[in-house]
mmCIF file of N, CA and C in Angstrom:
data_model
loop_
_atom_site.group_PDB
_atom_site.id
_atom_site.type_symbol
_atom_site.label_atom_id
_atom_site.label_comp_id
_atom_site.label_asym_id
_atom_site.label_seq_id
_atom_site.Cartn_x
_atom_site.Cartn_y
_atom_site.Cartn_z
ATOM 1 N N MET A 1 20.958 39.412 35.982
ATOM 2 C CA MET A 1 21.256 39.876 34.140
ATOM 3 C C MET A 1 22.431 40.549 33.783
ATOM 4 N N ASP A 2 23.490 40.982 34.834
ATOM 5 C CA ASP A 2 24.652 41.410 34.990
ATOM 6 C C ASP A 2 25.699 40.508 33.613
ATOM 7 N N ASN A 3 25.516 38.791 33.845
ATOM 8 C CA ASN A 3 26.368 37.692 33.175
ATOM 9 C C ASN A 3 25.992 37.275 32.104
ATOM 10 N N GLY A 4 24.913 37.972 31.381
ATOM 11 C CA GLY A 4 24.202 37.709 30.043
ATOM 12 C C GLY A 4 25.106 38.541 28.987
ATOM 13 N N ARG A 5 24.709 38.675 27.990
ATOM 14 C CA ARG A 5 25.470 39.138 26.801
ATOM 15 C C ARG A 5 24.297 40.288 26.719
ATOM 16 N N GLN A 6 24.835 41.421 26.051
ATOM 17 C CA GLN A 6 24.044 42.876 25.622
ATOM 18 C C GLN A 6 24.085 42.219 24.090
ATOM 19 N N VAL A 7 22.832 42.397 23.719
ATOM 20 C CA VAL A 7 22.392 42.401 22.241
ATOM 21 C C VAL A 7 22.100 43.928 21.937
ATOM 22 N N THR A 8 22.023 44.409 20.808
ATOM 23 C CA THR A 8 21.184 45.304 20.193
ATOM 24 C C THR A 8 19.833 45.422 19.859
ATOM 25 N N GLN A 9 18.922 45.778 19.772
ATOM 26 C CA GLN A 9 17.525 45.166 19.469
ATOM 27 C C GLN A 9 17.144 44.444 17.892
ATOM 28 N N GLU A 10 18.251 44.825 17.088
ATOM 29 C CA GLU A 10 18.085 44.040 15.782
ATOM 30 C C GLU A 10 18.891 42.957 16.007
ATOM 31 N N GLU A 11 19.722 42.785 16.647
ATOM 32 C CA GLU A 11 20.216 41.645 16.733
ATOM 33 C C GLU A 11 19.243 40.457 17.702
ATOM 34 N N ALA A 12 18.607 40.910 18.726
ATOM 35 C CA ALA A 12 17.770 40.625 19.408
ATOM 36 C C ALA A 12 16.579 40.200 18.376
ATOM 37 N N GLN A 13 15.951 40.573 17.433
ATOM 38 C CA GLN A 13 15.282 40.425 16.724
ATOM 39 C C GLN A 13 15.452 39.534 15.899
ATOM 40 N N ARG A 14 16.627 39.168 14.841
ATOM 41 C CA ARG A 14 17.268 38.592 14.078
ATOM 42 C C ARG A 14 17.517 36.979 14.875
ATOM 43 N N LEU A 15 17.480 37.132 16.344
ATOM 44 C CA LEU A 15 18.088 35.528 16.687
ATOM 45 C C LEU A 15 16.597 35.166 17.268
ATOM 46 N N ASN A 16 15.722 35.977 17.202
ATOM 47 C CA ASN A 16 14.220 35.785 17.628
ATOM 48 C C ASN A 16 13.619 34.722 16.357
ATOM 49 N N LEU A 17 13.765 35.421 14.968
ATOM 50 C CA LEU A 17 13.419 35.367 13.585
ATOM 51 C C LEU A 17 14.517 33.866 13.099
ATOM 52 N N ARG A 18 15.907 33.942 13.447
ATOM 53 C CA ARG A 18 16.213 32.727 13.773
ATOM 54 C C ARG A 18 15.405 31.390 14.777
ATOM 55 N N ARG A 19 15.061 31.946 15.459
ATOM 56 C CA ARG A 19 14.675 30.548 16.952
ATOM 57 C C ARG A 19 13.397 30.450 16.362
ATOM 58 N N ARG A 20 12.863 31.146 15.890
ATOM 59 C CA ARG A 20 11.716 30.523 15.208
ATOM 60 C C ARG A 20 11.484 30.108 14.146
ATOM 61 N N ALA A 21 12.271 30.141 13.062
ATOM 62 C CA ALA A 21 12.781 29.326 11.522
ATOM 63 C C ALA A 21 12.629 28.210 12.490
ATOM 64 N N ALA A 22 13.854 27.951 13.266
ATOM 65 C CA ALA A 22 14.304 26.286 13.766
ATOM 66 C C ALA A 22 13.280 25.575 14.457
ATOM 67 N N THR A 23 12.341 26.457 15.286
ATOM 68 C CA THR A 23 11.311 26.008 15.295
ATOM 69 C C THR A 23 9.897 24.986 14.439
ATOM 70 N N ARG A 24 10.080 25.843 13.701
ATOM 71 C CA ARG A 24 9.447 25.598 12.471
ATOM 72 C C ARG A 24 9.769 24.953 11.720
ATOM 73 N N ARG A 25 11.210 24.438 11.321
ATOM 74 C CA ARG A 25 11.558 23.639 10.519
ATOM 75 C C ARG A 25 11.525 21.979 11.585
ATOM 76 N N ARG A 26 11.841 22.519 13.076
ATOM 77 C CA ARG A 26 11.673 21.206 13.219
ATOM 78 C C ARG A 26 10.213 20.529 13.209
ATOM 79 N N ARG A 27 8.859 21.802 13.624
ATOM 80 C CA ARG A 27 7.971 20.766 13.231
ATOM 81 C C ARG A 27 7.086 20.535 12.445
ATOM 82 N N ILE A 28 7.752 21.458 11.040
ATOM 83 C CA ILE A 28 7.261 21.037 9.751
ATOM 84 C C ILE A 28 8.408 19.204 9.826
ATOM 85 N N ALA A 29 9.539 19.114 9.971
ATOM 86 C CA ALA A 29 9.968 17.605 10.383
ATOM 87 C C ALA A 29 9.205 16.315 10.629
ATOM 88 N N ARG A 30 8.956 16.769 12.166
ATOM 89 C CA ARG A 30 8.033 16.186 12.969
ATOM 90 C C ARG A 30 6.719 15.369 12.244
ATOM 91 N N TRP A 31 5.591 17.205 11.809
ATOM 92 C CA TRP A 31 4.693 16.089 11.202
ATOM 93 C C TRP A 31 4.959 15.479 10.366
ATOM 94 N N SER A 32 5.638 15.693 9.469
ATOM 95 C CA SER A 32 5.990 15.055 8.174
ATOM 96 C C SER A 32 6.956 13.794 8.420
ATOM 97 N N ALA A 33 7.216 13.590 9.643
ATOM 98 C CA ALA A 33 7.647 11.941 9.679
ATOM 99 C C ALA A 33 6.875 11.080 9.859
ATOM 100 N N MET A 34 5.784 12.002 11.392
ATOM 101 C CA MET A 34 4.279 11.216 11.795
ATOM 102 C C MET A 34 3.260 10.793 10.099
ATOM 103 N N ALA A 35 2.925 12.030 9.097
ATOM 104 C CA ALA A 35 2.640 11.665 8.511
ATOM 105 C C ALA A 35 3.467 10.189 7.287
ATOM 106 N N LEU A 36 4.180 10.428 6.946
ATOM 107 C CA LEU A 36 5.106 9.226 5.791
ATOM 108 C C LEU A 36 4.693 8.339 6.584
ATOM 109 N N LEU A 37 5.056 8.144 8.202
ATOM 110 C CA LEU A 37 4.741 6.723 9.102
ATOM 111 C C LEU A 37 3.133 6.566 8.967
ATOM 112 N N ALA A 38 2.746 7.200 8.646
ATOM 113 C CA ALA A 38 0.811 6.968 9.127
ATOM 114 C C ALA A 38 0.472 6.342 7.954
ATOM 115 N N VAL A 39 1.090 7.213 6.982
ATOM 116 C CA VAL A 39 0.690 6.678 5.631
ATOM 117 C C VAL A 39 1.567 5.169 4.975
ATOM 118 N N ALA A 40 2.343 4.912 5.478
ATOM 119 C CA ALA A 40 3.531 3.696 5.609
ATOM 120 C C ALA A 40 2.560 2.462 6.305
ATOM 121 N N VAL A 41 2.020 2.639 7.661
ATOM 122 C CA VAL A 41 0.873 1.921 7.796
ATOM 123 C C VAL A 41 0.163 1.310 7.480
ATOM 124 N N SER A 42 -0.794 2.517 6.672
ATOM 125 C CA SER A 42 -2.390 2.552 6.518
ATOM 126 C C SER A 42 -1.970 1.770 4.919
ATOM 127 N N GLY A 43 -1.029 1.837 3.861
ATOM 128 C CA GLY A 43 -0.320 0.494 2.769
ATOM 129 C C GLY A 43 -0.019 -0.366 3.221
ATOM 130 N N TRP A 44 0.677 -0.643 4.505
ATOM 131 C CA TRP A 44 0.508 -2.243 5.073
ATOM 132 C C TRP A 44 -0.433 -2.636 5.232
ATOM 133 N N ILE A 45 -1.369 -2.301 6.123
ATOM 134 C CA ILE A 45 -2.616 -2.653 6.193
ATOM 135 C C ILE A 45 -3.343 -3.048 5.022
ATOM 136 N N GLY A 46 -2.948 -1.347 4.041
ATOM 137 C CA GLY A 46 -4.279 -2.049 3.076
ATOM 138 C C GLY A 46 -3.778 -3.334 2.213
ATOM 139 N N TYR A 47 -2.372 -2.966 2.205
ATOM 140 C CA TYR A 47 -1.736 -3.655 0.947
ATOM 141 C C TYR A 47 -1.841 -5.964 2.110
ATOM 142 N N THR A 48 -1.827 -6.123 3.467
ATOM 143 C CA THR A 48 -2.331 -7.263 3.725
ATOM 144 C C THR A 48 -3.875 -7.534 3.569
ATOM 145 N N THR A 49 -4.792 -6.179 3.966
ATOM 146 C CA THR A 49 -6.444 -6.644 4.436
ATOM 147 C C THR A 49 -6.969 -6.710 3.247
ATOM 148 N N LEU A 50 -6.607 -5.716 1.464
ATOM 149 C CA LEU A 50 -7.207 -6.108 0.254
ATOM 150 C C LEU A 50 -6.637 -7.375 -0.002
ATOM 151 N N GLY A 51 -6.140 -8.530 0.241
ATOM 152 C CA GLY A 51 -5.968 -9.417 -0.796
ATOM 153 C C GLY A 51 -4.801 -9.433 -1.717
ATOM 154 N N PHE A 52 -3.817 -7.994 -1.143
ATOM 155 C CA PHE A 52 -2.527 -8.765 -2.564
ATOM 156 C C PHE A 52 -2.101 -9.227 -1.765
ATOM 157 N N ALA A 53 -1.147 -9.559 -0.796
ATOM 158 C CA ALA A 53 -0.429 -10.492 -0.038
ATOM 159 C C ALA A 53 -1.103 -12.016 0.167
ATOM 160 N N ASN A 54 -2.307 -11.522 0.469
ATOM 161 C CA ASN A 54 -3.049 -13.282 0.475
ATOM 162 C C ASN A 54 -3.220 -14.465 -0.859
ATOM 163 N N ARG A 55 -3.272 -13.832 -1.702
ATOM 164 C CA ARG A 55 -3.051 -14.546 -3.226
ATOM 165 C C ARG A 55 -2.658 -15.758 -2.758
ATOM 166 N N LEU A 56 -3.554 -16.697 -3.623
ATOM 167 C CA LEU A 56 -3.456 -18.308 -3.757
ATOM 168 C C LEU A 56 -2.433 -18.736 -4.893
ATOM 169 N N ASN A 57 -1.634 -19.587 -4.718
ATOM 170 C CA ASN A 57 -0.707 -19.936 -5.963
ATOM 171 C C ASN A 57 -2.042 -20.990 -6.733
ATOM 172 N N PRO A 58 -1.083 -20.806 -7.834
ATOM 173 C CA PRO A 58 -1.963 -21.263 -8.941
ATOM 174 C C PRO A 58 -1.843 -23.532 -8.864
ATOM 175 N N PRO A 59 -2.835 -23.916 -8.705
ATOM 176 C CA PRO A 59 -2.537 -25.453 -8.428
ATOM 177 C C PRO A 59 -1.228 -25.834 -9.379
ATOM 178 N N GLU A 60 -0.872 -26.769 -8.875
ATOM 179 C CA GLU A 60 0.295 -27.608 -9.072
ATOM 180 C C GLU A 60 -0.240 -29.022 -9.944
ATOM 181 N N SER A 61 -1.203 -29.905 -10.080
ATOM 182 C CA SER A 61 -1.801 -30.397 -10.846
ATOM 183 C C SER A 61 -3.202 -30.157 -11.423
ATOM 184 N N ASP A 62 -3.228 -30.895 -12.226
ATOM 185 C CA ASP A 62 -4.787 -30.965 -13.491
ATOM 186 C C ASP A 62 -5.401 -32.244 -12.644
ATOM 187 N N ILE A 63 -6.109 -31.751 -11.317
ATOM 188 C CA ILE A 63 -6.846 -32.328 -11.067
ATOM 189 C C ILE A 63 -8.449 -31.628 -11.506
ATOM 190 N N SER A 64 -9.662 -32.683 -11.517
ATOM 191 C CA SER A 64 -10.245 -31.155 -11.894
ATOM 192 C C SER A 64 -11.361 -32.478 -11.439
ATOM 193 N N ALA A 65 -12.481 -31.278 -11.031
ATOM 194 C CA ALA A 65 -13.797 -31.909 -10.298
ATOM 195 C C ALA A 65 -15.136 -32.172 -10.953
ATOM 196 N N ASP A 66 -14.660 -32.233 -12.408
ATOM 197 C CA ASP A 66 -15.683 -32.835 -13.268
ATOM 198 C C ASP A 66 -15.592 -34.183 -13.772
ATOM 199 N N SER A 67 -16.850 -34.641 -14.013
ATOM 200 C CA SER A 67 -16.870 -36.226 -13.677
ATOM 201 C C SER A 67 -16.353 -36.584 -15.049
ATOM 202 N N ALA A 68 -15.517 -38.100 -14.878
ATOM 203 C CA ALA A 68 -15.517 -38.658 -16.085
ATOM 204 C C ALA A 68 -17.239 -39.756 -16.636
ATOM 205 N N VAL A 69 -16.562 -40.512 -18.078
ATOM 206 C CA VAL A 69 -18.235 -41.253 -18.378
ATOM 207 C C VAL A 69 -18.160 -41.941 -17.224
ATOM 208 N N GLY A 70 -19.269 -42.013 -16.655
ATOM 209 C CA GLY A 70 -19.821 -43.390 -15.945
ATOM 210 C C GLY A 70 -19.580 -43.604 -14.206
ATOM 211 N N ASP A 71 -18.566 -42.140 -14.041
ATOM 212 C CA ASP A 71 -17.839 -41.905 -12.733
ATOM 213 C C ASP A 71 -19.239 -41.509 -11.560
ATOM 214 N N TRP A 72 -19.251 -41.428 -10.777
ATOM 215 C CA TRP A 72 -19.642 -41.080 -9.227
ATOM 216 C C TRP A 72 -18.776 -40.555 -8.436
ATOM 217 N N PRO A 73 -17.951 -39.275 -8.752
ATOM 218 C CA PRO A 73 -17.111 -39.242 -6.995
ATOM 219 C C PRO A 73 -17.404 -38.302 -6.292
ATOM 220 N N MET A 74 -18.898 -37.496 -6.000
ATOM 221 C CA MET A 74 -19.237 -37.174 -5.318
ATOM 222 C C MET A 74 -21.264 -37.491 -4.811
ATOM 223 N N PHE A 75 -21.246 -37.149 -3.837
ATOM 224 C CA PHE A 75 -23.136 -36.891 -3.716
ATOM 225 C C PHE A 75 -23.877 -36.215 -4.786
ATOM 226 N N GLN A 76 -24.621 -37.024 -5.781
ATOM 227 C CA GLN A 76 -24.881 -36.278 -7.011
ATOM 228 C C GLN A 76 -24.198 -36.144 -8.108
ATOM 229 N N ARG A 77 -22.838 -36.938 -8.199
ATOM 230 C CA ARG A 77 -22.224 -36.617 -9.178
ATOM 231 C C ARG A 77 -21.509 -36.128 -9.823
ATOM 232 N N ASN A 78 -21.793 -34.499 -9.429
ATOM 233 C CA ASN A 78 -20.940 -33.374 -9.724
ATOM 234 C C ASN A 78 -20.773 -32.474 -9.365
ATOM 235 N N PRO A 79 -20.399 -31.022 -9.135
ATOM 236 C CA PRO A 79 -20.291 -30.575 -8.398
ATOM 237 C C PRO A 79 -21.356 -29.265 -8.121
ATOM 238 N N ALA A 80 -22.566 -29.496 -8.923
ATOM 239 C CA ALA A 80 -23.631 -28.811 -9.215
ATOM 240 C C ALA A 80 -24.288 -29.385 -8.426
ATOM 241 N N HIS A 81 -24.137 -30.698 -7.978
ATOM 242 C CA HIS A 81 -25.154 -31.842 -6.998
ATOM 243 C C HIS A 81 -26.379 -31.418 -8.308
ATOM 244 N N SER A 82 -26.378 -31.824 -9.496
ATOM 245 C CA SER A 82 -27.227 -31.864 -11.010
ATOM 246 C C SER A 82 -28.005 -33.715 -10.736
ATOM 247 N N GLY A 83 -26.901 -34.684 -10.323
ATOM 248 C CA GLY A 83 -27.805 -36.074 -11.166
ATOM 249 C C GLY A 83 -27.831 -36.955 -11.729
ATOM 250 N N PHE A 84 -27.619 -35.523 -12.618
ATOM 251 C CA PHE A 84 -28.134 -36.066 -14.186
ATOM 252 C C PHE A 84 -26.999 -36.521 -15.069
ATOM 253 N N VAL A 85 -27.172 -37.674 -16.121
ATOM 254 C CA VAL A 85 -26.540 -38.387 -16.347
ATOM 255 C C VAL A 85 -27.020 -38.080 -18.218
ATOM 256 N N SER A 86 -25.864 -37.992 -19.095
ATOM 257 C CA SER A 86 -26.276 -37.609 -20.038
ATOM 258 C C SER A 86 -25.302 -39.222 -21.127
ATOM 259 N N ASP A 87 -25.053 -39.751 -20.126
ATOM 260 C CA ASP A 87 -24.050 -40.786 -20.992
ATOM 261 C C ASP A 87 -25.239 -41.882 -21.028
ATOM 262 N N ASP A 88 -25.391 -42.891 -22.115
ATOM 263 C CA ASP A 88 -26.238 -43.824 -22.019
ATOM 264 C C ASP A 88 -25.395 -45.098 -20.912
ATOM 265 N N VAL A 89 -26.201 -45.134 -19.952
ATOM 266 C CA VAL A 89 -25.889 -45.751 -18.969
ATOM 267 C C VAL A 89 -27.036 -47.379 -18.912
ATOM 268 N N ALA A 90 -26.322 -48.237 -18.362
ATOM 269 C CA ALA A 90 -26.949 -49.224 -17.906
ATOM 270 C C ALA A 90 -27.871 -49.149 -17.261
ATOM 271 N N VAL A 91 -29.301 -49.361 -17.011
ATOM 272 C CA VAL A 91 -30.214 -49.293 -16.077
ATOM 273 C C VAL A 91 -30.345 -50.573 -15.295
ATOM 274 N N PRO A 92 -29.932 -50.213 -13.995
ATOM 275 C CA PRO A 92 -29.988 -51.608 -13.162
ATOM 276 C C PRO A 92 -30.952 -52.721 -13.310
ATOM 277 N N GLU A 93 -31.669 -53.913 -12.938
ATOM 278 C CA GLU A 93 -32.565 -54.432 -13.627
ATOM 279 C C GLU A 93 -33.277 -54.642 -12.494
ATOM 280 N N GLY A 94 -32.420 -54.631 -11.443
ATOM 281 C CA GLY A 94 -32.709 -55.130 -10.051
ATOM 282 C C GLY A 94 -33.799 -56.153 -9.322
ATOM 283 N N THR A 95 -33.835 -56.665 -8.399
ATOM 284 C CA THR A 95 -34.778 -57.936 -8.151
ATOM 285 C C THR A 95 -35.352 -57.694 -6.366
ATOM 286 N N VAL A 96 -36.212 -58.030 -5.973
ATOM 287 C CA VAL A 96 -36.768 -58.605 -5.201
ATOM 288 C C VAL A 96 -35.575 -59.123 -4.050
ATOM 289 N N VAL A 97 -34.463 -59.239 -2.758
ATOM 290 C CA VAL A 97 -34.125 -59.519 -1.635
ATOM 291 C C VAL A 97 -34.720 -59.930 -1.442
ATOM 292 N N TRP A 98 -35.729 -59.693 -0.139
ATOM 293 C CA TRP A 98 -36.933 -59.925 0.539
ATOM 294 C C TRP A 98 -38.199 -59.007 1.066
ATOM 295 N N GLN A 99 -39.456 -59.224 1.274
ATOM 296 C CA GLN A 99 -40.383 -58.837 1.723
ATOM 297 C C GLN A 99 -40.941 -58.741 2.741
ATOM 298 N N PHE A 100 -42.037 -57.934 3.004
ATOM 299 C CA PHE A 100 -42.229 -57.903 4.908
ATOM 300 C C PHE A 100 -43.382 -57.567 4.276
ATOM 301 N N GLU A 101 -44.560 -59.172 4.705
ATOM 302 C CA GLU A 101 -45.648 -58.856 4.913
ATOM 303 C C GLU A 101 -46.665 -58.128 5.984
ATOM 304 N N THR A 102 -47.644 -57.224 5.779
ATOM 305 C CA THR A 102 -47.959 -56.310 6.476
ATOM 306 C C THR A 102 -49.599 -56.893 7.173
ATOM 307 N N ALA A 103 -50.029 -57.611 6.254
ATOM 308 C CA ALA A 103 -51.007 -57.988 6.600
ATOM 309 C C ALA A 103 -51.404 -59.264 7.610
#
């Protein structure tokens, strides 16, 4: 202890308070940085998972799934698969092509 600097009681208290204040500032800065990082990471995760980044671009064409008059583009005619036709359509006449006798 002979090589150490001699300080008075008041000076020791002042140095101790300064050291505590510096420790407190470092602790606050460290926790603030961790909180900021946590907010940034959770914001980024929320942004990507809630769909804000996954929005689809609007269609670039005017293709429609609605059927034109007399058109049957899919099974049961339309996306609702109703099979209903409100248009005047010709009823096929139909002829027997072949028969099978069972008796």
